[in-house]
Coordinates of C-alpha atoms in Angstrom, one line a residue:
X1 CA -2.4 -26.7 -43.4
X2 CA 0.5 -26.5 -40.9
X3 CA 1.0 -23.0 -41.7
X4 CA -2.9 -22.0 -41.4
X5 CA -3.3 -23.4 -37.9
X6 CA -0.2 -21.8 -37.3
X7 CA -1.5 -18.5 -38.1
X8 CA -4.9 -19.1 -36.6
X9 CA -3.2 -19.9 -32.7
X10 CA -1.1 -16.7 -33.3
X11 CA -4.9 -14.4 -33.7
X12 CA -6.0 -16.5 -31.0
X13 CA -3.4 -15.8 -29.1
X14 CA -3.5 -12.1 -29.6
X15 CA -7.0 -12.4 -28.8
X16 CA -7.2 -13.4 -25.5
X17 CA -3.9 -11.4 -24.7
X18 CA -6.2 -8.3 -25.7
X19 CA -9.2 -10.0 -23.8
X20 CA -7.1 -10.1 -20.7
X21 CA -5.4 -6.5 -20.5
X22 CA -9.5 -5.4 -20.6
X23 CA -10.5 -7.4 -17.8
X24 CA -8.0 -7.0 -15.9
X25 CA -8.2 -2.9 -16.2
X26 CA -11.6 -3.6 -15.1
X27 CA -10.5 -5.9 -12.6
X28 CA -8.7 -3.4 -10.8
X29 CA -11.1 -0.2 -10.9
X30 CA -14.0 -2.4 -9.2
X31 CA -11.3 -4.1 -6.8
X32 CA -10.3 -0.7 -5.9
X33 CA -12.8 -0.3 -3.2
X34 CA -12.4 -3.0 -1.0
X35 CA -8.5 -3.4 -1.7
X36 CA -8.6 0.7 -0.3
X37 CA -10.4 -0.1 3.1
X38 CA -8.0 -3.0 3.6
X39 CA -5.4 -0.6 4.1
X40 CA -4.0 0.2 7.7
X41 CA -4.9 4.0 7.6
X42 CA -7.9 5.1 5.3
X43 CA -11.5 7.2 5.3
X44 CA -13.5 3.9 6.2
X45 CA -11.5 2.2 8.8
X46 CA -10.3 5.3 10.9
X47 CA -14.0 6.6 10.8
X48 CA -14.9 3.1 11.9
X49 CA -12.3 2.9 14.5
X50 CA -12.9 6.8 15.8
X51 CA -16.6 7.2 15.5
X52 CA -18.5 4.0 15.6
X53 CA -16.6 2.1 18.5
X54 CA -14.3 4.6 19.9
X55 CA -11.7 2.3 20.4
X56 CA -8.4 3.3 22.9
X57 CA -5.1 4.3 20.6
X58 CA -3.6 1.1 21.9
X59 CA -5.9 -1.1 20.1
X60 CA -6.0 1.2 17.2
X61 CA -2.0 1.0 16.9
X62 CA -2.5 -2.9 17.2
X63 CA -5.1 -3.0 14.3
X64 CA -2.9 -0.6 12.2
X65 CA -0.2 -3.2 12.3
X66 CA -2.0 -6.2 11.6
X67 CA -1.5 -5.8 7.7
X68 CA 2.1 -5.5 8.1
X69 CA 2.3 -8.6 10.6
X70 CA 0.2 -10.2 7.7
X71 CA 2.8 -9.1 5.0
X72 CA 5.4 -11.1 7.1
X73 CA 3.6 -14.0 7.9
X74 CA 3.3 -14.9 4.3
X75 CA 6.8 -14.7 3.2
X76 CA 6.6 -18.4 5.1
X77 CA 3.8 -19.3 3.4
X78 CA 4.7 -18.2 0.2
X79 CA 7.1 -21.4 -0.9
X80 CA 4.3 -23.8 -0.3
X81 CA 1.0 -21.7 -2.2
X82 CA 3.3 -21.5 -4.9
X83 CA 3.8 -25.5 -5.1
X84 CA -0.1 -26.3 -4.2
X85 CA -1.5 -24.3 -7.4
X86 CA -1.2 -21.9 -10.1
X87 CA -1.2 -18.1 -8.9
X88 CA -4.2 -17.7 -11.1
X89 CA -6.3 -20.3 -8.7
X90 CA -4.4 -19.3 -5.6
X91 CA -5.2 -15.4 -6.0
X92 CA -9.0 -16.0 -7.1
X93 CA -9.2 -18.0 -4.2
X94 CA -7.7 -16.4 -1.4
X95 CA -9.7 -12.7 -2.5
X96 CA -12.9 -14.5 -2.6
X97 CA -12.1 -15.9 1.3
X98 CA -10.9 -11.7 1.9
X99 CA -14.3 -10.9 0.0
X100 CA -16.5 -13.3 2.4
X101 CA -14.4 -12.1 5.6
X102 CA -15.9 -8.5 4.5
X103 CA -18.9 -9.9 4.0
X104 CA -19.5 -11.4 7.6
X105 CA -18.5 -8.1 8.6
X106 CA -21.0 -5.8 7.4
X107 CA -23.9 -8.7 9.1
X108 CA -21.9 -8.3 12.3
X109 CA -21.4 -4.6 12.5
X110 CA -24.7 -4.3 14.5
X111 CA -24.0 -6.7 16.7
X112 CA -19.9 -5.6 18.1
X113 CA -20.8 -3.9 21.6
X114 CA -20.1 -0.2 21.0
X115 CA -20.6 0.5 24.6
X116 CA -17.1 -1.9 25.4
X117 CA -14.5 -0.6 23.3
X118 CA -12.4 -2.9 24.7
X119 CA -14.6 -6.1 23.4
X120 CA -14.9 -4.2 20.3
X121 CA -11.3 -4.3 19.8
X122 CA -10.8 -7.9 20.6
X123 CA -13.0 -8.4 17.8
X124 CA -12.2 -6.1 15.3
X125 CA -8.2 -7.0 15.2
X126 CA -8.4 -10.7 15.0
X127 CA -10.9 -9.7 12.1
X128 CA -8.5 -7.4 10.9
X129 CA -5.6 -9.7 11.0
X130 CA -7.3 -13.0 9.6
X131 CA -8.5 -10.7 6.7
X132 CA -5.2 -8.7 6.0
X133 CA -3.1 -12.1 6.1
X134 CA -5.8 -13.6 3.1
X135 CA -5.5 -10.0 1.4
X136 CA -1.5 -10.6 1.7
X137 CA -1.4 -13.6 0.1
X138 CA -4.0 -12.7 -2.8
X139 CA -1.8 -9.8 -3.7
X140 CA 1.5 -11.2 -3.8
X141 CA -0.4 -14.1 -6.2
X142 CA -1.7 -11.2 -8.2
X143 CA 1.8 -9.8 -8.5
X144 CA 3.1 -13.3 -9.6
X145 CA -0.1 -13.8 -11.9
X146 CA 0.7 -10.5 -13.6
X147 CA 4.3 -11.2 -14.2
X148 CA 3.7 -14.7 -15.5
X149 CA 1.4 -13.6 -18.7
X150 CA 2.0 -9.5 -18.9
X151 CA 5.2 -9.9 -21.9
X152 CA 8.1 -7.3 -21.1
X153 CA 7.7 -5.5 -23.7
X154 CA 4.2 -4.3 -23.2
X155 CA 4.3 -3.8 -19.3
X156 CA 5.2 0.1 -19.7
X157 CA 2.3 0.9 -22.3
X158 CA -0.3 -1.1 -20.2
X159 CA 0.6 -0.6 -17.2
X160 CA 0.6 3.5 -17.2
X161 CA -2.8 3.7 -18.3
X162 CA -4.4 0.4 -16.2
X163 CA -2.2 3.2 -13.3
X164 CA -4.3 6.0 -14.7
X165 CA -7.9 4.0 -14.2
X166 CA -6.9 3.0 -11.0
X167 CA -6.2 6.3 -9.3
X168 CA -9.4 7.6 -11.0
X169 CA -11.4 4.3 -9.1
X170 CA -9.4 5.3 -6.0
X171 CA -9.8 9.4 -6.0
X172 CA -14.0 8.5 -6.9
X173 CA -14.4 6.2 -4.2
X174 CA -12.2 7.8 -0.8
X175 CA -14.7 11.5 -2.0
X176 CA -18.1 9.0 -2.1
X177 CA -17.4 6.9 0.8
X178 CA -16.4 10.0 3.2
X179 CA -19.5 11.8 2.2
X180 CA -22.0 8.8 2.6
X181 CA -20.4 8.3 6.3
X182 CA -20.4 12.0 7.4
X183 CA -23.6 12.2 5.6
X184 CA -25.2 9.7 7.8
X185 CA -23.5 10.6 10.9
X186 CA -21.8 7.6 10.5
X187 CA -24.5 5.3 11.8
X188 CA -23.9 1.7 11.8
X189 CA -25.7 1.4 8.7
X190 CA -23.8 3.9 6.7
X191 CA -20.9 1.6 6.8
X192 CA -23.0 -1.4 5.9
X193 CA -23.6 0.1 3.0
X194 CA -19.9 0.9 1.7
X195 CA -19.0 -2.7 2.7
X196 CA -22.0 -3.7 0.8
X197 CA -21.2 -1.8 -2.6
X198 CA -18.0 -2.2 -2.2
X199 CA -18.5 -6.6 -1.4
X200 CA -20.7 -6.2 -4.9
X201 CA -18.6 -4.9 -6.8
X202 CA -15.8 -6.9 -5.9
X203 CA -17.9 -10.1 -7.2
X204 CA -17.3 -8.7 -10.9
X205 CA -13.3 -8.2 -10.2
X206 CA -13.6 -12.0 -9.6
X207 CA -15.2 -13.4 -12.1
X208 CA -13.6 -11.4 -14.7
X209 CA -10.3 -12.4 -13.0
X210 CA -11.5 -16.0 -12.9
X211 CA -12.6 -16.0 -17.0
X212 CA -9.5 -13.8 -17.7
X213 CA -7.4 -16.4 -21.2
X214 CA -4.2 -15.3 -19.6
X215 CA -1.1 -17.5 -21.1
X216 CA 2.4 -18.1 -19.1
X217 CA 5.1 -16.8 -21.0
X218 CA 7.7 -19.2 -21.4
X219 CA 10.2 -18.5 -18.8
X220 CA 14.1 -18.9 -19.2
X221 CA 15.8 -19.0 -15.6
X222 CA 19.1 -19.9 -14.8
X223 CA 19.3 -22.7 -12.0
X224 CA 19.5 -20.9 -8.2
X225 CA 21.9 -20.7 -6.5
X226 CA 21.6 -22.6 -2.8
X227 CA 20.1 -20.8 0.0
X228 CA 24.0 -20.5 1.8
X229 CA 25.1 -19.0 -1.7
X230 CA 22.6 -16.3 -1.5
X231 CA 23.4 -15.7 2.1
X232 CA 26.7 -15.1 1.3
X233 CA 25.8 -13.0 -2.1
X234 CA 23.5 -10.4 0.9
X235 CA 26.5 -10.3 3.1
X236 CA 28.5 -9.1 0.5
X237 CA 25.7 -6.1 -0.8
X238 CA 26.6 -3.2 1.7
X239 CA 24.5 -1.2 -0.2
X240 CA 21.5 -3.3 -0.2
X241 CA 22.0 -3.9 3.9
X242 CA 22.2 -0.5 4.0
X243 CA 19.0 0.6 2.2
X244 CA 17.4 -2.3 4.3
X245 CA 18.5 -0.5 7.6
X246 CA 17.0 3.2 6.1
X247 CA 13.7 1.2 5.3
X248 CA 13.5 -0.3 8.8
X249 CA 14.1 3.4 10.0
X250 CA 11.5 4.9 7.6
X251 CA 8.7 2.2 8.5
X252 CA 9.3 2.8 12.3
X253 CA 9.0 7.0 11.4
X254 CA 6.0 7.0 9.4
X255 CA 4.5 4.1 11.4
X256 CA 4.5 5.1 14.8
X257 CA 2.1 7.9 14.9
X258 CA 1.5 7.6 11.2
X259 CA -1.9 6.2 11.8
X260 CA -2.7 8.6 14.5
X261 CA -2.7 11.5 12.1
X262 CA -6.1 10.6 10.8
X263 CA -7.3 10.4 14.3
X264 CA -6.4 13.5 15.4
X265 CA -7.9 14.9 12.9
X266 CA -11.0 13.2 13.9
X267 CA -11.2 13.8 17.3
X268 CA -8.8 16.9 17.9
X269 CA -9.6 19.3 14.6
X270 CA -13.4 17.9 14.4
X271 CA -13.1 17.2 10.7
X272 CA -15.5 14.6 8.8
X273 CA -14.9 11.6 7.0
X274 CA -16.1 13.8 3.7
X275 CA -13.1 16.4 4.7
X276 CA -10.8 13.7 5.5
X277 CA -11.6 12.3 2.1
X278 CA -11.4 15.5 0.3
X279 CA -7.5 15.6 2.1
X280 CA -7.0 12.0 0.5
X281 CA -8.2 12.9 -3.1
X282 CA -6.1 16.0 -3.2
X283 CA -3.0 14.3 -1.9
X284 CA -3.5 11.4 -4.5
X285 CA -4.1 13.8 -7.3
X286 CA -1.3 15.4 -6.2
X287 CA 1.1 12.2 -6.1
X288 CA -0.3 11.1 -9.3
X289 CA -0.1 14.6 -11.4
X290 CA 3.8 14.9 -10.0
X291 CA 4.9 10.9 -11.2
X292 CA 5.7 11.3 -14.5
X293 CA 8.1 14.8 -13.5
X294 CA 9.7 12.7 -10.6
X295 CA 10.2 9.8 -13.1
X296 CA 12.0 11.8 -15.7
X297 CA 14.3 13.4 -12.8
X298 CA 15.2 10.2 -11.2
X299 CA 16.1 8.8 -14.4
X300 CA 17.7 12.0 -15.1
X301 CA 20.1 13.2 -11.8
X302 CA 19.3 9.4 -10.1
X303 CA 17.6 7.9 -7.5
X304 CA 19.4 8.9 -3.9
X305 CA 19.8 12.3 -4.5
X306 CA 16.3 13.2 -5.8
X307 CA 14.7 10.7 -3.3
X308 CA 16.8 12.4 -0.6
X309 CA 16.2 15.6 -1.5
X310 CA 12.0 14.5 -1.8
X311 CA 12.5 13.3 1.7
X312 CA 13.6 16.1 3.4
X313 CA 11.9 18.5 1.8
X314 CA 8.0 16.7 2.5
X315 CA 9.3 15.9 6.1
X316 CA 10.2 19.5 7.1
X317 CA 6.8 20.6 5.9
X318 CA 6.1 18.0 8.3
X319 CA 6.9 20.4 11.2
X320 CA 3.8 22.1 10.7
X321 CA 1.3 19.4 12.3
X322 CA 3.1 20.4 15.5
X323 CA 1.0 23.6 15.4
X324 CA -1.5 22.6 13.5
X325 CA -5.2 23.4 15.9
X326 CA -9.3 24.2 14.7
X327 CA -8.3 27.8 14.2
X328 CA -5.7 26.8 11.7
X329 CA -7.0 23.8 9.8
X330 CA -7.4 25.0 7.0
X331 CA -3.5 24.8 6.4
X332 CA -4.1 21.1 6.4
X333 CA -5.2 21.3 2.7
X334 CA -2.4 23.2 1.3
X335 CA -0.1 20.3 3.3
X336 CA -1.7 17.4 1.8
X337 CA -1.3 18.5 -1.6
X338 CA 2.5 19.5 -1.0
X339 CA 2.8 16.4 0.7
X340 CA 1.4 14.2 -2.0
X341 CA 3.6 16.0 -4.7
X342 CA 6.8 15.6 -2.6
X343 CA 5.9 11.7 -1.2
X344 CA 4.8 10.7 -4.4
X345 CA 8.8 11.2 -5.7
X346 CA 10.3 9.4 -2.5
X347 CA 8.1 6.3 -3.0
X348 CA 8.6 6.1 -6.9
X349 CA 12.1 6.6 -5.9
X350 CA 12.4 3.4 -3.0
X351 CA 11.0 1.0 -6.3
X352 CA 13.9 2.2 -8.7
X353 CA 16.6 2.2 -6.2
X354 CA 15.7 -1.3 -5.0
X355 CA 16.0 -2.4 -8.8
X356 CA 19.6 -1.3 -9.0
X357 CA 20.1 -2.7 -5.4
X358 CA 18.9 -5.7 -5.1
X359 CA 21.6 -8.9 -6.1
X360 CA 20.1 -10.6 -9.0
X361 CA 22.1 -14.0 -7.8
X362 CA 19.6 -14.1 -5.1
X363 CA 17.1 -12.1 -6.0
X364 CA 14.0 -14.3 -4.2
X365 CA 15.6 -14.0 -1.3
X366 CA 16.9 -10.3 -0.6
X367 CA 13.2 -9.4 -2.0
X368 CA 11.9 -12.0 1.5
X369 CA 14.5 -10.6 3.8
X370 CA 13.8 -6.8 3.0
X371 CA 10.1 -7.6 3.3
X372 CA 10.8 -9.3 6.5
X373 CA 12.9 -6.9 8.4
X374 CA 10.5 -3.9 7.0
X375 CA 7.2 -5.9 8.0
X376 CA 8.2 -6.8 11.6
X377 CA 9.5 -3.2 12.6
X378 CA 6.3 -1.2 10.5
X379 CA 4.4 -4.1 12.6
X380 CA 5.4 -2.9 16.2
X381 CA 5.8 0.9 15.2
X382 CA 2.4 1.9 15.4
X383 CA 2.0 -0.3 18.8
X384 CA 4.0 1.3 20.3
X385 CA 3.1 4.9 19.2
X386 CA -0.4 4.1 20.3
X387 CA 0.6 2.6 24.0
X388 CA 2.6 6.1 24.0
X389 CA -0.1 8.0 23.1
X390 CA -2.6 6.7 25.5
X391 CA -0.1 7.1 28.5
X392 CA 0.4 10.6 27.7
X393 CA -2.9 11.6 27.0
X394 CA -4.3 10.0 30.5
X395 CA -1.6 12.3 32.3
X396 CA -1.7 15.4 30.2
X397 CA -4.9 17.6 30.0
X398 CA -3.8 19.4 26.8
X399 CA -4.5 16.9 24.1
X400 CA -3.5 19.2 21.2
X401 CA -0.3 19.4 22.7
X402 CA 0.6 15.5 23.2
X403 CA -0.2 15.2 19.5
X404 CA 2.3 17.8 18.6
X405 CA 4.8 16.7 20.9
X406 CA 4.3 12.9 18.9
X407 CA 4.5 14.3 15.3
X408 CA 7.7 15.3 16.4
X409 CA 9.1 12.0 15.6
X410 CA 8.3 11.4 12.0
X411 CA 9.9 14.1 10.6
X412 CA 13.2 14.4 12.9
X413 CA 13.8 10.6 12.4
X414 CA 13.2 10.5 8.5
X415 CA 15.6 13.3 8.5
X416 CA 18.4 11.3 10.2
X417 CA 17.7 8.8 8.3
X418 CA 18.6 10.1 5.3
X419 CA 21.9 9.9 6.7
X420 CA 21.8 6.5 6.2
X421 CA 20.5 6.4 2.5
X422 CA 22.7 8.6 1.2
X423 CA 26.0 6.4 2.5
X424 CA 23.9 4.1 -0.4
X425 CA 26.0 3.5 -3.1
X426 CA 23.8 3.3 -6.2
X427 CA 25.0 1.4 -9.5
X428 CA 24.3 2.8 -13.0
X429 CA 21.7 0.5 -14.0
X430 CA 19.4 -2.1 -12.7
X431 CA 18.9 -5.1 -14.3
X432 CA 15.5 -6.1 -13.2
X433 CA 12.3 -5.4 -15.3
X434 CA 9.6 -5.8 -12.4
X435 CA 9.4 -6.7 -8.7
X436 CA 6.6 -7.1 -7.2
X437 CA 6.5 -8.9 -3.8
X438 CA 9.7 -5.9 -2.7
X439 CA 7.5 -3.1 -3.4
X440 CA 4.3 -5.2 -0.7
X441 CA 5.0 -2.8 2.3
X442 CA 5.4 0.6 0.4
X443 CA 1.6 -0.7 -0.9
X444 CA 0.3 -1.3 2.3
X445 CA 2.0 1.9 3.7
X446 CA 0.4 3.8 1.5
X447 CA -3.0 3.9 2.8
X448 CA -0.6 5.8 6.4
X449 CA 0.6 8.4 3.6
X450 CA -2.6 9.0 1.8
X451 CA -1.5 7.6 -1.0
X452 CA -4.0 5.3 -1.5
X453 CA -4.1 4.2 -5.1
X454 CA -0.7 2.8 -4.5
X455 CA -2.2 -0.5 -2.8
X456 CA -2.8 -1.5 -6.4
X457 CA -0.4 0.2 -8.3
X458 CA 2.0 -1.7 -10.4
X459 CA 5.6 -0.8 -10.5
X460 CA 7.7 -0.6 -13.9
X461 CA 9.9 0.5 -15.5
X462 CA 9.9 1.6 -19.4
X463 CA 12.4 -0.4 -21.9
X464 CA 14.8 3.0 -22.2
X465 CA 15.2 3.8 -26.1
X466 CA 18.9 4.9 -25.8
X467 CA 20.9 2.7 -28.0

């Protein structure tokens, strides 16, 4: 009897395991949506920001960094969700507040003044920010949620197609979106209606999340060391400081004027959301055909030279926005692709690194402190680019040539700082499966680098078959 209710829990088991990898696949194609215009940079919010209310780059820098002030905010609130319930509850709940937060802003669209861009942008960053910090919170959950029931052994497998579905969400809904805005001449109601399909769709991602039979795996943890410990354990990882001080460099390069990129090719190169959105599909397909080549040479030669050498090469193509004008657009598509294949391997690269890098002794907190220091600088970045940009457009009549002088910076710093992570020393092997809550700000910077279907991308890394 023993042994058949034995057997039975074991099916039942298996069961819901298999229950729960399908709905959370299709958890994550119909969240795909709304998690995509949550990003900083992307089709819907730039076209929002550009077309509808015209607001000044200042405030658009400010709203660019509110996700990333959001990302820091919740490293202190982190401790105490994880103590009030389980991730499960705390990530159903906190997307459903993110999901009504959209919601209320599709009724109010029609009723922010579009004739005071300055009111408009009062009310569209405290949005912003009360949304992005719920969005913060749900995905970190997620992240934990995931970890707690996925077993090790499977993550590879399930992850690399659930990866697959998601960039084919993304890719489907950055080519529909643009065209349904540039279609409508991106009236007030043609963003109603992508927050309203998009809001829809997001109720099934909950309730299949909320019925989901996921199962914690029993986990085996040695006791942590105290907070001094682990203090002392970061002081003593040069390399680790070290690749936090080229991520603070790399999140104030591609930060500054990283969201202005999109905007100039709004108002400056007159292209449409749908063109915009065909340049974001092609760099995503182009990031997601080149991961599996990157993979194998990073595994192959290692991380900082290949990373390095992906660096340099997508930020000297870089050059070429600085001469970028209408009668040359067209070069724009070639770039995004190149740039896509090339960023692709530098981002891949930042995740596998960090898993050789980071001090297992105190894990928890290296992951908050590089999240931290990362957050706050990719917070102000885009600030200041914006107050820049505004104070040297009102002086200067030749706009074209202000942009170009200001996409200057991204690729000159990123260059230098290489410098930095190649004084990285990088050990032979990392001993950590998964980290989530590290890889939060290459996410959310994502959406700046048009690789959008990496806001919901899950990191891993294979078991390796070599005896």
């Amino acid at each position: 009897m023993n042994a058949t209710t034995a057997r039975a829990a074991v099916a039942q088991r298996k069961a819901d395991l298999l229950r729960s990898f399908r709905l959370c696949t299709a958890d994550g194609i119909v969240a795909m949506p709304i998690v995509t215009m949550s990003l900083p940079v992307n089709v819907f919010i730039t076209a929002l920001v550009t077309k509808a209310f015209a607001l000044p780059k200042p405030a658009i820098g400010l709203l660019t960094a509110m996700p990333f002030v959001a990302n820091f905010l919740q490293i202190f609130a982190a401790p105490f969700i994880a103590r009030w319930r389980p991730p499960k509850t705390v990530t159903v709940l906190a997307a459903s507040i993110h999901l009504a937060l959209w919601v209320a802003l599709g009724a109010l669209l029609p009723f922010i003044p579009r004739t005071d861009p300055s009111a408009a942008a009062r009310w569209l960053i405290l949005w912003f920010f009360v949304s992005s910090c719920f969005a913060a919170v749900a995905g970190v959950s997620w992240n934990s949620w995931i970890q707690e029931w996925v077993p090790a052994r499977l993550r590879g497998k399930y992850f690399s197609r659930r990866n697959a579905s998601l960039q084919f969400s993304t890719l489907t809904f950055l080519f529909v979106a643009g065209w349904t805005l540039a279609h409508w001449s991106y009236a007030i109601p043609a963003f109603q209606a992508v927050i309203a399909v998009s809001c829809f769709v997001r109720i099934y991602s909950l309730r299949w999340q909320w019925i989901s039979p996921t199962r914690a795996l029993p986990q085996a943890e040695a006791p942590p060391l105290s907070i001094q410990a682990q203090f002392q354990v970061l002081l003593r990882a040069r390399s680790f400081l070290l690749f936090v001080a080229f991520g603070s460099v790399w999140s104030f390069a591609a930060n500054c004027f990283g969201p202005f990129y999109h905007v100039f090719m709004f108002e400056q190169l007159n292209f449409s959301a749908f063109d915009v959105g065909i340049l974001s599909t092609l760099t995503a397909l182009g990031g997601a055909l080149a991961l599996p080549a990157w993979g194998r040479l990073l595994d192959r030669f290692g991380n900082k030279p290949v990373m390095t050498f992906a660096l340099i090469t997508w930020q000297l193509q870089n050059f070429l926005w600085c001469f970028i004008t209408p009668a040359n657009r067209s070069l724009l598509y070639g770039m995004w692709v190149f740039g896509g294949l090339t960023s692709a391997c530098f981002i891949l690269g930042q995740f596998t690194i960090l898993l050789r890098l980071l001090p297992v002794e105190a894990k928890n907190l290296a992951i908050g402190f590089n999240l931290a220091v990362t957050s706050l600088v990719a917070a102000v970045a885009p600030i200041i680019g914006g107050a820049v940009l505004q104070w040297a457009l009102a002086r200067w009549t030749d706009d074209l040539a202000v942009y170009h002088v200001c996409f200057l910076l991204q690729p000159i710093l990123s260059i230098l700082g290489a410098g930095i992570l190649l004084r990285v020393h990088e050990p032979a092997a990392g001993s950590l499966t998964m980290v989530f809550g590290a890889m939060r700000n290459i996410r959310t910077l994502g959406g700046v680098l048009g690789l959008d279907f990496l806001i919901n991308y899950v990191f891993y890394r294979a078991p390796s078959k070599r005896p």
